[in-house]
Each structure stands twice: as C-alpha cells, then as structure tokens.
Amino acid sequence: MSSETIREWVANACREALSLILPVSCAGCGELDYNLCPACHAELVPELQYRELFDPVAKLRLPLWYSMELTQVSSSVLHEFKEQGRTSVAKHLARPYVSALQAAYAAGGAESSSTTAHITWVVPPSSRANFRQRGYVPITVLAQTAGVRPQRLLVNTRRRIDQSVLGRIERFENMRGSFRAVKNFDGRSVIILDDVLTTGATLQECARALRAEGANVIGAAVLAYTPKNFQDTRRKNA
C-alpha cells in the first residue's frame, strides 16, 4: 500500500469518525461528511477578469478586478459563509480571491514604484444589525484569510432601504451619500474590497466617500460577480 493510499484511508477514517460526533455537510452541494467536497472545491478556481465601473455623476471610472463569476456552488458556499456562520469555508473562498487582490495590488505598483508599500485596503461599512446577527464581518474575515489586513475607515451616515428589494437604478440612488470616510487620506492609495458585486452601487459609494477625503482610489478587488445584474463599460481578460 502506497503512502498516498494510506494517507487517503486515514483521512477518510478520521472524517467518518468526526461525522459521528459533529455531523457536517458540504457547503457547496450538501454532501455529507465534507466541509467542502472535492467536486465543489474544484469549482472554486480563479478566472480573473477586469471591469470598469463608471460614475455618471462624478464622471470617474473605478477599475475593478474579480476572481470568478457567481455560480450555484460558489453562491451556496458564500451563503453558508455569510449567513450560516461557517467561517471554516473562508479558506476555500480565499484561494481564488487572492488573484483579484494581487491584480489590484499590481495596478498600484504600476502607478508608482513606491505606491504598493503604502496601499490601504478598505472594506464597506457593516451595519450594526448585521454585525450583531453574524458576530463578524464576512469581507474582513475573507480578506484576512487571503492575506491582507483591511481597515474599516468608512461609516454609514444614514439608514438605507434593503438593496435586495430595489432595481438597478434605485440601488445607486439608495446608496449615494450613505458613506463617509473617518479620516483624511491626503493622497494615500486605497483599494476597496468586497465579496460579491451585483450592480456596483456599494463600490461606487465607497469610492466617492474615499475620494471626498483625498484618497487615490486605485480600484476594487471582488471575489465574485453576478453577471445577470451587472453592466460594465469595458470587458477584457485580466
């Protein structure tokens, strides 16, 4: 019996023993005895793409890199991670997310040879209600697992209507003016982080608030995007 066969046998035996004490199912498809089964794990691979979001009011573009399109598997894993408290799957989501982070970081280096050493990673503000419900901020956990330390330098300025009940145009109107930066960035380079891009309204508002305080917004890095809801101004392979 080869060493690889032995390791596989031991892993299966341990998984079966653990399932008797702590039953678990795959976050992607529900298969028993897996946190994430091999088939679903194989689907979470980076397919790096580049987009540009355009703010018609500010007349500015926001470069955007995302790691993959949202599929049934990735959507299910993200739901388990964000809404069911399964932070154990963060490592599987972080693996493809790294590609978007690296692309955004490289863009910062292309602007200036000294820029990358001073990049600030920023995440959208989380509502108090969401934090109380979850006990953590999903994008912060995901980013840290992927190897960066984001800062919460944006705060909510007012309550908003739930984005899920709004159309595309209404989402942008609902978001505009709802964030504020808590410090003056004085030209500091910033990359915005988020997990899922739907219309881009949240990222646009983050960029607006950061630029208002003097930030040089390099762009945004997102794990996944929903193609049925997003309209871009330019598309190409990253």
Coordinates of N, CA and C in Angstrom, one line a residue:
M1 N 0.9 -1.2 0.0 CA 0.0 0.0 0.0 C 0.9 1.2 0.0
S2 N 0.7 2.1 -1.0 CA 1.5 3.3 -1.1 C 1.2 4.3 0.1
S3 N 2.1 5.2 0.3 CA 1.9 6.2 1.4 C 0.7 7.1 1.1
E4 N 0.5 7.4 -0.2 CA -0.6 8.3 -0.6 C -2.0 7.6 -0.3
T5 N -2.0 6.2 -0.6 CA -3.2 5.5 -0.3 C -3.5 5.4 1.2
I6 N -2.4 5.3 2.0 CA -2.5 5.2 3.4 C -3.1 6.6 4.0
R7 N -2.5 7.7 3.4 CA -3.0 9.0 3.9 C -4.5 9.2 3.6
E8 N -4.9 8.7 2.4 CA -6.3 8.9 2.0 C -7.2 8.0 2.8
W9 N -6.7 6.8 3.2 CA -7.5 5.9 4.1 C -7.7 6.5 5.4
V10 N -6.6 7.1 6.0 CA -6.6 7.7 7.3 C -7.5 8.9 7.3
A11 N -7.5 9.7 6.2 CA -8.3 10.9 6.1 C -9.8 10.6 6.1
N12 N -10.1 9.5 5.3 CA -11.5 9.1 5.2 C -12.0 8.6 6.6
A13 N -11.1 7.8 7.3 CA -11.5 7.2 8.5 C -11.7 8.3 9.6
C14 N -10.8 9.3 9.6 CA -11.0 10.4 10.5 C -12.3 11.2 10.2
R15 N -12.5 11.4 9.0 CA -13.7 12.2 8.6 C -15.0 11.4 9.0
E16 N -15.0 10.1 8.8 CA -16.2 9.3 9.2 C -16.3 9.3 10.7
A17 N -15.2 9.2 11.5 CA -15.3 9.2 12.9 C -15.8 10.6 13.4
L18 N -15.3 11.7 12.8 CA -15.7 13.0 13.2 C -17.2 13.3 12.9
S19 N -17.7 12.7 11.8 CA -19.1 13.0 11.4 C -20.0 12.3 12.4
L20 N -19.6 11.3 13.2 CA -20.5 10.7 14.2 C -20.7 11.7 15.4
I21 N -19.7 12.5 15.6 CA -19.7 13.5 16.7 C -20.3 14.8 16.3
L22 N -19.7 15.3 15.2 CA -20.1 16.6 14.7 C -20.5 16.5 13.2
P23 N -21.8 16.1 12.9 CA -22.2 15.9 11.5 C -22.0 17.2 10.7
V24 N -21.5 17.0 9.5 CA -21.2 18.2 8.6 C -21.6 17.8 7.2
S25 N -21.9 18.8 6.5 CA -22.3 18.6 5.0 C -21.5 19.6 4.2
C26 N -21.3 19.3 3.0 CA -20.6 20.2 2.1 C -21.3 21.5 1.9
A27 N -20.6 22.6 2.0 CA -21.2 24.0 1.9 C -21.6 24.3 0.5
G28 N -21.1 23.5 -0.5 CA -21.5 23.7 -1.8 C -22.6 22.9 -2.3
C29 N -22.7 21.6 -2.0 CA -23.7 20.8 -2.6 C -24.5 20.0 -1.5
G30 N -24.0 20.0 -0.2 CA -24.7 19.3 0.8 C -24.3 17.9 1.1
E31 N -23.3 17.4 0.3 CA -22.9 16.0 0.5 C -22.4 15.8 2.0
L32 N -22.7 14.8 2.6 CA -22.4 14.5 4.0 C -20.9 14.2 4.2
D33 N -20.5 14.6 5.4 CA -19.1 14.3 5.8 C -18.0 15.1 5.2
Y34 N -18.4 16.2 4.5 CA -17.4 17.1 3.9 C -17.7 18.6 4.3
N35 N -16.7 19.3 4.7 CA -16.9 20.7 4.9 C -17.1 21.4 3.5
L36 N -16.2 20.9 2.5 CA -16.4 21.2 1.1 C -15.8 20.0 0.3
C37 N -16.7 19.4 -0.4 CA -16.3 18.1 -1.1 C -15.3 18.4 -2.2
P38 N -14.6 17.4 -2.7 CA -13.6 17.6 -3.7 C -14.2 18.2 -5.0
A39 N -15.4 17.8 -5.4 CA -16.0 18.4 -6.6 C -16.3 19.9 -6.5
C40 N -16.8 20.3 -5.4 CA -17.1 21.7 -5.2 C -15.8 22.5 -5.0
H41 N -14.9 21.9 -4.3 CA -13.6 22.6 -4.2 C -13.0 22.8 -5.5
A42 N -13.1 21.9 -6.4 CA -12.5 22.1 -7.8 C -13.2 23.2 -8.6
E43 N -14.4 23.5 -8.2 CA -15.2 24.6 -8.9 C -14.7 26.0 -8.5
L44 N -14.2 26.1 -7.3 CA -13.8 27.4 -6.8 C -12.3 27.7 -7.3
V45 N -12.2 28.0 -8.5 CA -10.9 28.3 -9.1 C -11.0 29.7 -9.7
P46 N -9.9 30.5 -9.6 CA -9.9 31.8 -10.1 C -10.0 31.9 -11.7
E47 N -10.9 32.8 -12.1 CA -10.9 33.1 -13.6 C -10.9 34.6 -13.6
L48 N -9.8 35.2 -13.4 CA -9.6 36.6 -13.2 C -10.1 37.4 -14.4
Q49 N -10.9 38.5 -14.1 CA -11.5 39.3 -15.1 C -11.4 40.8 -14.6
Y50 N -11.4 41.7 -15.6 CA -11.3 43.1 -15.3 C -12.5 43.8 -15.8
R51 N -13.0 44.8 -15.0 CA -14.1 45.6 -15.4 C -13.8 47.1 -15.1
E52 N -14.6 48.0 -15.5 CA -14.6 49.4 -15.1 C -16.0 49.8 -14.8
L53 N -16.2 50.3 -13.6 CA -17.4 50.9 -13.2 C -17.3 52.4 -13.5
F54 N -18.4 53.0 -14.0 CA -18.4 54.4 -14.3 C -19.4 55.2 -13.5
D55 N -19.0 56.2 -12.8 CA -19.9 57.1 -12.0 C -20.3 58.2 -12.9
P56 N -21.6 58.2 -13.3 CA -22.1 59.3 -14.2 C -22.1 60.7 -13.6
V57 N -22.2 60.7 -12.2 CA -22.2 62.0 -11.5 C -20.8 62.6 -11.4
A58 N -19.9 61.8 -10.9 CA -18.5 62.3 -10.7 C -17.7 62.2 -12.0
K59 N -18.2 61.5 -13.0 CA -17.5 61.3 -14.3 C -16.2 60.6 -14.1
L60 N -16.2 59.7 -13.2 CA -14.9 58.9 -12.9 C -15.1 57.5 -13.0
R61 N -14.1 56.8 -13.4 CA -14.1 55.3 -13.5 C -13.5 54.6 -12.3
L62 N -14.0 53.5 -12.0 CA -13.4 52.7 -10.9 C -12.9 51.3 -11.5
P63 N -11.6 51.1 -11.6 CA -11.1 49.8 -12.1 C -11.5 48.7 -11.1
L64 N -11.8 47.6 -11.6 CA -12.4 46.5 -10.8 C -11.8 45.2 -11.3
W65 N -11.3 44.4 -10.3 CA -10.9 43.0 -10.6 C -11.7 42.1 -9.8
Y66 N -12.2 41.0 -10.5 CA -12.9 40.0 -9.7 C -12.4 38.6 -10.1
S67 N -12.5 37.7 -9.1 CA -11.9 36.4 -9.3 C -12.7 35.4 -10.1
M68 N -14.0 35.5 -10.0 CA -14.9 34.5 -10.7 C -16.3 35.0 -10.8
E69 N -17.0 34.4 -11.7 CA -18.5 34.6 -11.8 C -19.2 33.8 -10.7
L70 N -20.3 34.3 -10.2 CA -21.1 33.6 -9.2 C -21.8 32.4 -9.8
T71 N -21.6 31.2 -9.3 CA -22.2 30.0 -9.8 C -23.1 29.5 -8.7
Q72 N -23.8 28.4 -9.0 CA -24.6 27.7 -8.0 C -23.8 27.3 -6.8
V73 N -22.6 26.7 -7.1 CA -21.7 26.2 -6.0 C -21.1 27.4 -5.2
S74 N -20.5 28.4 -5.9 CA -19.9 29.5 -5.1 C -21.0 30.3 -4.4
S75 N -22.2 30.4 -5.0 CA -23.2 31.1 -4.3 C -23.6 30.4 -3.0
S76 N -23.7 29.1 -3.1 CA -24.1 28.3 -1.9 C -23.0 28.4 -0.8
V77 N -21.7 28.3 -1.2 CA -20.6 28.4 -0.2 C -20.6 29.8 0.4
L78 N -20.8 30.8 -0.4 CA -20.9 32.2 0.2 C -22.0 32.4 1.1
H79 N -23.2 31.8 0.8 CA -24.3 31.9 1.7 C -24.0 31.2 3.0
E80 N -23.4 30.0 3.0 CA -23.1 29.3 4.2 C -22.1 30.1 5.0
F81 N -21.1 30.8 4.3 CA -20.1 31.6 5.0 C -20.7 32.8 5.6
K82 N -21.5 33.5 4.9 CA -22.0 34.8 5.3 C -23.2 34.7 6.3
E83 N -24.1 33.8 6.0 CA -25.4 33.7 6.7 C -25.6 32.6 7.7
Q84 N -24.7 31.6 7.5 CA -24.9 30.4 8.4 C -23.7 30.3 9.4
G85 N -22.8 31.3 9.4 CA -21.7 31.3 10.3 C -20.6 30.3 10.1
R86 N -20.5 29.7 8.8 CA -19.5 28.7 8.6 C -18.2 29.4 8.1
T87 N -17.5 30.0 9.0 CA -16.2 30.7 8.7 C -15.1 29.7 8.3
S88 N -15.4 28.4 8.6 CA -14.4 27.4 8.2 C -14.2 27.3 6.7
V89 N -15.2 27.8 5.9 CA -15.0 27.7 4.4 C -14.3 28.9 3.9
A90 N -14.0 29.9 4.8 CA -13.3 31.1 4.3 C -12.0 30.8 3.6
K91 N -11.3 29.7 4.0 CA -10.0 29.4 3.4 C -10.2 28.9 1.9
H92 N -11.4 28.3 1.7 CA -11.6 27.8 0.3 C -12.0 29.0 -0.6
L93 N -12.7 30.0 -0.1 CA -13.0 31.2 -0.8 C -11.8 32.1 -1.0
A94 N -11.0 32.1 0.0 CA -9.8 33.0 -0.1 C -8.8 32.5 -1.2
R95 N -8.8 31.3 -1.5 CA -7.9 30.8 -2.5 C -8.1 31.4 -3.9
P96 N -9.3 31.5 -4.4 CA -9.5 32.2 -5.7 C -9.4 33.8 -5.5
Y97 N -9.8 34.3 -4.3 CA -9.8 35.7 -4.1 C -8.4 36.3 -4.2
V98 N -7.4 35.6 -3.9 CA -6.0 36.1 -3.9 C -5.7 36.7 -5.3
S99 N -6.2 36.1 -6.4 CA -5.9 36.5 -7.7 C -6.4 37.9 -8.0
A100 N -7.6 38.3 -7.5 CA -8.1 39.7 -7.6 C -7.3 40.6 -6.8
L101 N -6.9 40.2 -5.6 CA -6.1 41.1 -4.7 C -4.7 41.4 -5.3
Q102 N -4.1 40.3 -5.9 CA -2.8 40.5 -6.5 C -2.9 41.4 -7.7
A103 N -3.9 41.3 -8.5 CA -4.1 42.2 -9.7 C -4.3 43.6 -9.3
A104 N -5.1 43.9 -8.3 CA -5.3 45.2 -7.8 C -4.0 45.8 -7.2
Y105 N -3.3 45.0 -6.5 CA -2.0 45.4 -5.9 C -1.0 45.7 -7.0
A106 N -1.0 44.9 -8.0 CA 0.0 45.2 -9.1 C -0.4 46.5 -9.8
A107 N -1.7 46.8 -9.9 CA -2.1 48.0 -10.6 C -1.6 49.2 -9.8
G108 N -1.5 49.1 -8.4 CA -1.0 50.1 -7.6 C 0.5 50.3 -7.8
G109 N 1.2 49.2 -8.0 CA 2.6 49.3 -8.3 C 2.9 49.9 -9.7
A110 N 2.0 49.7 -10.6 CA 2.1 50.3 -12.0 C 2.0 51.8 -12.0
E111 N 1.3 52.3 -11.0 CA 1.1 53.8 -10.9 C 2.4 54.4 -10.4
S112 N 3.0 53.8 -9.4 CA 4.2 54.3 -8.8 C 5.1 53.2 -8.2
S113 N 6.3 53.3 -8.3 CA 7.2 52.3 -7.8 C 7.2 52.2 -6.3
S114 N 6.7 53.3 -5.6 CA 6.6 53.2 -4.2 C 5.2 53.1 -3.6
T115 N 4.2 53.0 -4.5 CA 2.8 53.0 -4.1 C 2.5 51.8 -3.3
T116 N 2.9 50.6 -3.7 CA 2.4 49.4 -3.2 C 2.8 49.2 -1.7
A117 N 3.8 49.9 -1.3 CA 4.2 49.8 0.1 C 3.3 50.6 1.0
H118 N 2.5 51.4 0.5 CA 1.6 52.3 1.2 C 0.1 52.2 0.9
I119 N -0.3 51.0 0.3 CA -1.7 50.8 0.0 C -2.5 50.5 1.2
T120 N -3.7 51.2 1.3 CA -4.6 50.9 2.4 C -5.8 50.1 1.8
W121 N -6.1 49.0 2.4 CA -7.2 48.1 2.0 C -8.4 48.5 2.8
V122 N -9.5 48.8 2.2 CA -10.7 49.3 2.9 C -11.9 48.5 2.5
V123 N -12.7 48.2 3.5 CA -14.0 47.4 3.3 C -15.2 48.3 3.5
P124 N -16.3 48.0 2.8 CA -17.5 48.8 3.1 C -18.0 48.7 4.5
P125 N -18.6 49.7 5.0 CA -19.1 49.6 6.4 C -20.2 48.6 6.6
S126 N -20.2 47.9 7.7 CA -21.2 46.9 8.0 C -22.2 47.5 9.0
S127 N -23.5 47.2 8.8 CA -24.5 47.7 9.7 C -24.4 47.1 11.1
R128 N -24.8 47.8 12.1 CA -24.8 47.2 13.4 C -25.7 45.9 13.5
A129 N -26.8 46.0 12.8 CA -27.7 44.8 12.9 C -27.0 43.6 12.3
N130 N -26.4 43.8 11.1 CA -25.7 42.6 10.5 C -24.6 42.1 11.4
F131 N -23.8 43.0 12.0 CA -22.7 42.5 12.9 C -23.3 41.8 14.1
R132 N -24.4 42.3 14.7 CA -24.9 41.6 15.9 C -25.5 40.2 15.5
Q133 N -26.0 40.1 14.3 CA -26.6 38.9 13.8 C -25.5 37.8 13.6
R134 N -24.4 38.3 12.9 CA -23.4 37.3 12.5 C -22.3 37.2 13.5
G135 N -21.9 38.3 14.1 CA -20.8 38.3 15.1 C -19.4 38.5 14.4
Y136 N -19.5 38.8 13.1 CA -18.2 39.0 12.4 C -18.6 39.7 11.1
V137 N -17.6 40.3 10.4 CA -17.8 41.0 9.1 C -17.2 40.1 8.0
P138 N -18.1 39.5 7.2 CA -17.6 38.4 6.3 C -16.4 38.9 5.4
I139 N -16.5 40.1 4.8 CA -15.4 40.5 3.9 C -14.1 40.7 4.6
T140 N -14.2 41.1 5.9 CA -13.0 41.3 6.7 C -12.3 39.9 7.0
V141 N -13.1 38.9 7.3 CA -12.6 37.6 7.6 C -12.0 37.0 6.3
L142 N -12.7 37.2 5.2 CA -12.2 36.7 3.9 C -10.9 37.3 3.5
A143 N -10.8 38.6 3.6 CA -9.6 39.3 3.2 C -8.4 38.9 4.1
Q144 N -8.7 38.8 5.4 CA -7.6 38.4 6.3 C -7.1 37.0 6.0
T145 N -8.1 36.1 5.7 CA -7.7 34.7 5.3 C -6.9 34.7 4.0
A146 N -7.2 35.7 3.1 CA -6.4 35.8 1.9 C -5.1 36.5 2.0
G147 N -4.8 37.0 3.2 CA -3.5 37.6 3.4 C -3.4 39.1 3.5
V148 N -4.5 39.8 3.6 CA -4.4 41.3 3.7 C -5.2 41.7 4.9
R149 N -4.8 42.9 5.4 CA -5.5 43.4 6.6 C -6.3 44.7 6.3
P150 N -7.6 44.5 6.0 CA -8.4 45.7 5.6 C -8.7 46.5 6.8
Q151 N -9.0 47.8 6.6 CA -9.3 48.7 7.6 C -10.8 49.2 7.4
R152 N -11.5 49.4 8.5 CA -12.8 49.9 8.5 C -12.8 51.4 8.6
L153 N -12.6 52.1 7.5 CA -12.4 53.6 7.6 C -13.6 54.3 6.9
L154 N -14.7 53.5 6.7 CA -15.9 54.1 6.2 C -17.0 53.8 7.2
V155 N -17.9 54.8 7.4 CA -19.0 54.6 8.3 C -20.3 54.9 7.6
N156 N -21.4 54.4 8.0 CA -22.8 54.7 7.5 C -23.2 56.1 8.0
T157 N -23.8 56.9 7.1 CA -24.3 58.2 7.5 C -25.8 58.2 7.7
R158 N -26.5 57.2 7.2 CA -27.9 57.2 7.3 C -28.4 55.7 7.1
R159 N -29.6 55.5 7.4 CA -30.2 54.2 7.1 C -30.6 54.1 5.6
R160 N -30.6 52.9 5.1 CA -30.9 52.8 3.7 C -32.0 51.7 3.5
I161 N -32.7 51.7 2.4 CA -33.6 50.7 2.1 C -32.8 49.4 1.7
D162 N -33.3 48.3 2.1 CA -32.7 47.0 1.7 C -32.5 46.9 0.2
Q163 N -31.2 46.8 -0.2 CA -30.9 46.8 -1.6 C -31.6 45.7 -2.4
S164 N -31.9 44.6 -1.7 CA -32.4 43.4 -2.4 C -33.8 43.6 -3.0
V165 N -34.5 44.6 -2.5 CA -35.9 44.9 -3.0 C -35.9 46.0 -4.1
L166 N -34.7 46.5 -4.4 CA -34.6 47.6 -5.4 C -34.1 47.2 -6.7
G167 N -34.5 47.9 -7.8 CA -33.9 47.7 -9.1 C -32.6 48.3 -9.2
R168 N -32.0 48.2 -10.4 CA -30.6 48.6 -10.6 C -30.4 50.1 -10.4
I169 N -31.2 51.0 -11.0 CA -31.1 52.4 -10.9 C -31.4 52.8 -9.4
E170 N -32.4 52.2 -8.8 CA -32.8 52.6 -7.4 C -31.7 52.2 -6.5
R171 N -30.9 51.2 -6.7 CA -29.8 50.8 -5.8 C -28.8 51.9 -5.8
F172 N -28.4 52.5 -6.9 CA -27.5 53.6 -7.0 C -28.0 54.8 -6.2
E173 N -29.2 55.1 -6.4 CA -29.8 56.3 -5.7 C -29.9 56.0 -4.2
N174 N -30.2 54.8 -3.8 CA -30.3 54.5 -2.4 C -28.9 54.6 -1.7
M175 N -27.8 54.3 -2.5 CA -26.5 54.2 -1.9 C -25.8 55.6 -1.8
R176 N -26.1 56.5 -2.8 CA -25.4 57.7 -2.9 C -25.5 58.6 -1.7
G177 N -24.3 59.0 -1.2 CA -24.2 59.8 0.0 C -24.4 59.1 1.3
S178 N -24.4 57.7 1.3 CA -24.7 57.0 2.6 C -23.4 56.6 3.3
F179 N -22.2 56.8 2.8 CA -21.0 56.5 3.5 C -20.2 57.8 3.7
R180 N -19.3 57.7 4.7 CA -18.4 58.8 5.0 C -17.1 58.2 5.5
A181 N -16.0 58.8 5.0 CA -14.7 58.3 5.5 C -14.4 59.0 6.8
V182 N -13.7 58.3 7.7 CA -13.5 58.8 9.1 C -12.1 59.5 9.2
K183 N -11.4 59.6 8.1 CA -10.1 60.3 8.2 C -9.8 60.9 6.8
N184 N -8.8 61.8 6.9 CA -8.4 62.5 5.6 C -7.2 61.6 5.1
F185 N -7.4 61.2 3.8 CA -6.4 60.3 3.2 C -5.2 61.0 2.6
D186 N -5.4 62.3 2.3 CA -4.3 63.1 1.8 C -3.5 62.4 0.7
G187 N -4.1 61.9 -0.3 CA -3.5 61.3 -1.5 C -3.0 59.8 -1.3
R188 N -3.3 59.2 -0.1 CA -3.0 57.8 0.1 C -3.7 56.9 -0.8
S189 N -3.0 55.9 -1.3 CA -3.6 55.0 -2.3 C -4.4 53.9 -1.6
V190 N -5.6 53.7 -2.1 CA -6.6 52.8 -1.5 C -7.1 51.8 -2.5
I191 N -7.3 50.6 -2.0 CA -8.0 49.5 -2.8 C -9.2 49.1 -2.0
I192 N -10.4 49.1 -2.6 CA -11.7 48.7 -1.9 C -11.9 47.2 -2.1
L193 N -12.3 46.6 -1.0 CA -12.6 45.1 -1.0 C -14.0 44.8 -0.8
D194 N -14.5 43.8 -1.5 CA -15.9 43.3 -1.2 C -16.0 41.9 -1.7
D195 N -17.0 41.2 -1.3 CA -17.2 39.7 -1.6 C -17.9 39.5 -2.9
V196 N -19.1 40.2 -3.1 CA -19.9 40.0 -4.3 C -20.3 41.3 -4.9
L197 N -20.2 41.4 -6.2 CA -20.6 42.6 -6.9 C -21.9 42.2 -7.6
T198 N -22.9 43.0 -7.3 CA -24.2 42.9 -8.0 C -24.4 44.0 -9.1
T199 N -24.6 45.2 -8.6 CA -24.7 46.3 -9.6 C -23.5 47.2 -9.6
G200 N -22.7 47.2 -8.5 CA -21.6 48.1 -8.3 C -21.9 49.3 -7.5
A201 N -23.1 49.4 -7.0 CA -23.6 50.6 -6.3 C -22.8 50.8 -5.0
T202 N -22.5 49.8 -4.3 CA -21.8 49.9 -3.0 C -20.4 50.3 -3.2
L203 N -19.7 49.7 -4.2 CA -18.3 50.1 -4.5 C -18.2 51.5 -5.0
Q204 N -19.2 52.0 -5.8 CA -19.2 53.3 -6.3 C -19.3 54.3 -5.1
E205 N -20.2 54.0 -4.1 CA -20.3 54.9 -3.0 C -19.1 54.9 -2.1
C206 N -18.4 53.7 -2.0 CA -17.2 53.6 -1.2 C -16.1 54.6 -1.9
A207 N -16.0 54.5 -3.2 CA -15.0 55.3 -4.0 C -15.3 56.8 -3.8
R208 N -16.6 57.1 -3.9 CA -17.0 58.5 -3.7 C -16.6 59.1 -2.4
A209 N -16.9 58.3 -1.3 CA -16.6 58.8 0.0 C -15.1 58.9 0.3
L210 N -14.4 57.9 -0.3 CA -12.9 57.9 -0.1 C -12.3 59.1 -0.8
R211 N -12.7 59.3 -2.1 CA -12.2 60.4 -2.9 C -12.5 61.8 -2.2
A212 N -13.6 61.8 -1.6 CA -14.0 63.1 -0.9 C -13.0 63.5 0.2
E213 N -12.3 62.5 0.7 CA -11.3 62.8 1.7 C -9.9 62.7 1.2
G214 N -9.8 62.8 -0.1 CA -8.4 62.9 -0.7 C -7.7 61.6 -1.0
A215 N -8.5 60.5 -1.0 CA -7.8 59.2 -1.3 C -7.6 59.0 -2.8
N216 N -6.5 58.4 -3.1 CA -6.2 58.0 -4.5 C -6.8 56.5 -4.6
V217 N -8.0 56.4 -5.2 CA -8.6 55.1 -5.2 C -8.1 54.3 -6.5
I218 N -7.2 53.3 -6.2 CA -6.6 52.6 -7.3 C -7.7 51.7 -8.0
G219 N -8.6 51.1 -7.2 CA -9.6 50.3 -7.8 C -10.2 49.4 -6.7
A220 N -10.9 48.3 -7.1 CA -11.6 47.4 -6.2 C -11.2 46.0 -6.6
A221 N -11.2 45.1 -5.6 CA -11.0 43.7 -5.7 C -12.2 43.0 -5.1
V222 N -12.9 42.2 -5.9 CA -14.1 41.5 -5.5 C -13.9 40.0 -5.8
L223 N -14.4 39.2 -4.9 CA -14.4 37.7 -5.1 C -15.2 37.3 -6.3
A224 N -16.5 37.6 -6.3 CA -17.3 37.1 -7.4 C -18.3 38.2 -7.8
Y225 N -18.8 38.0 -9.0 CA -19.9 39.0 -9.5 C -21.0 38.2 -10.1
T226 N -22.2 38.9 -10.1 CA -23.4 38.3 -10.7 C -23.6 38.9 -12.1
P227 N -23.3 38.2 -13.1 CA -23.4 38.7 -14.5 C -24.8 39.2 -14.9
K228 N -25.8 38.6 -14.3 CA -27.2 39.0 -14.8 C -27.6 40.4 -14.3
N229 N -26.9 40.9 -13.3 CA -27.3 42.2 -12.8 C -26.3 43.3 -13.0
F230 N -25.1 42.9 -13.5 CA -24.0 43.9 -13.7 C -23.8 44.3 -15.1
Q231 N -23.7 45.6 -15.4 CA -23.5 46.2 -16.7 C -22.2 46.9 -16.6
D232 N -21.2 46.5 -17.5 CA -19.9 47.2 -17.4 C -19.7 48.1 -18.6
T233 N -18.6 48.9 -18.5 CA -18.3 49.8 -19.6 C -17.1 49.2 -20.5
R234 N -16.4 48.3 -19.9 CA -15.4 47.7 -20.7 C -15.1 46.3 -20.2
R235 N -14.8 45.3 -21.0 CA -14.5 44.0 -20.6 C -13.3 43.4 -21.3
K236 N -12.5 42.8 -20.6 CA -11.3 42.1 -21.2 C -10.8 41.1 -20.2
N237 N -10.0 40.1 -20.6 CA -9.4 39.2 -19.7 C -8.3 40.0 -19.0
A238 N -8.1 39.7 -17.7 CA -7.1 40.4 -16.9 C -5.7 39.9 -17.3

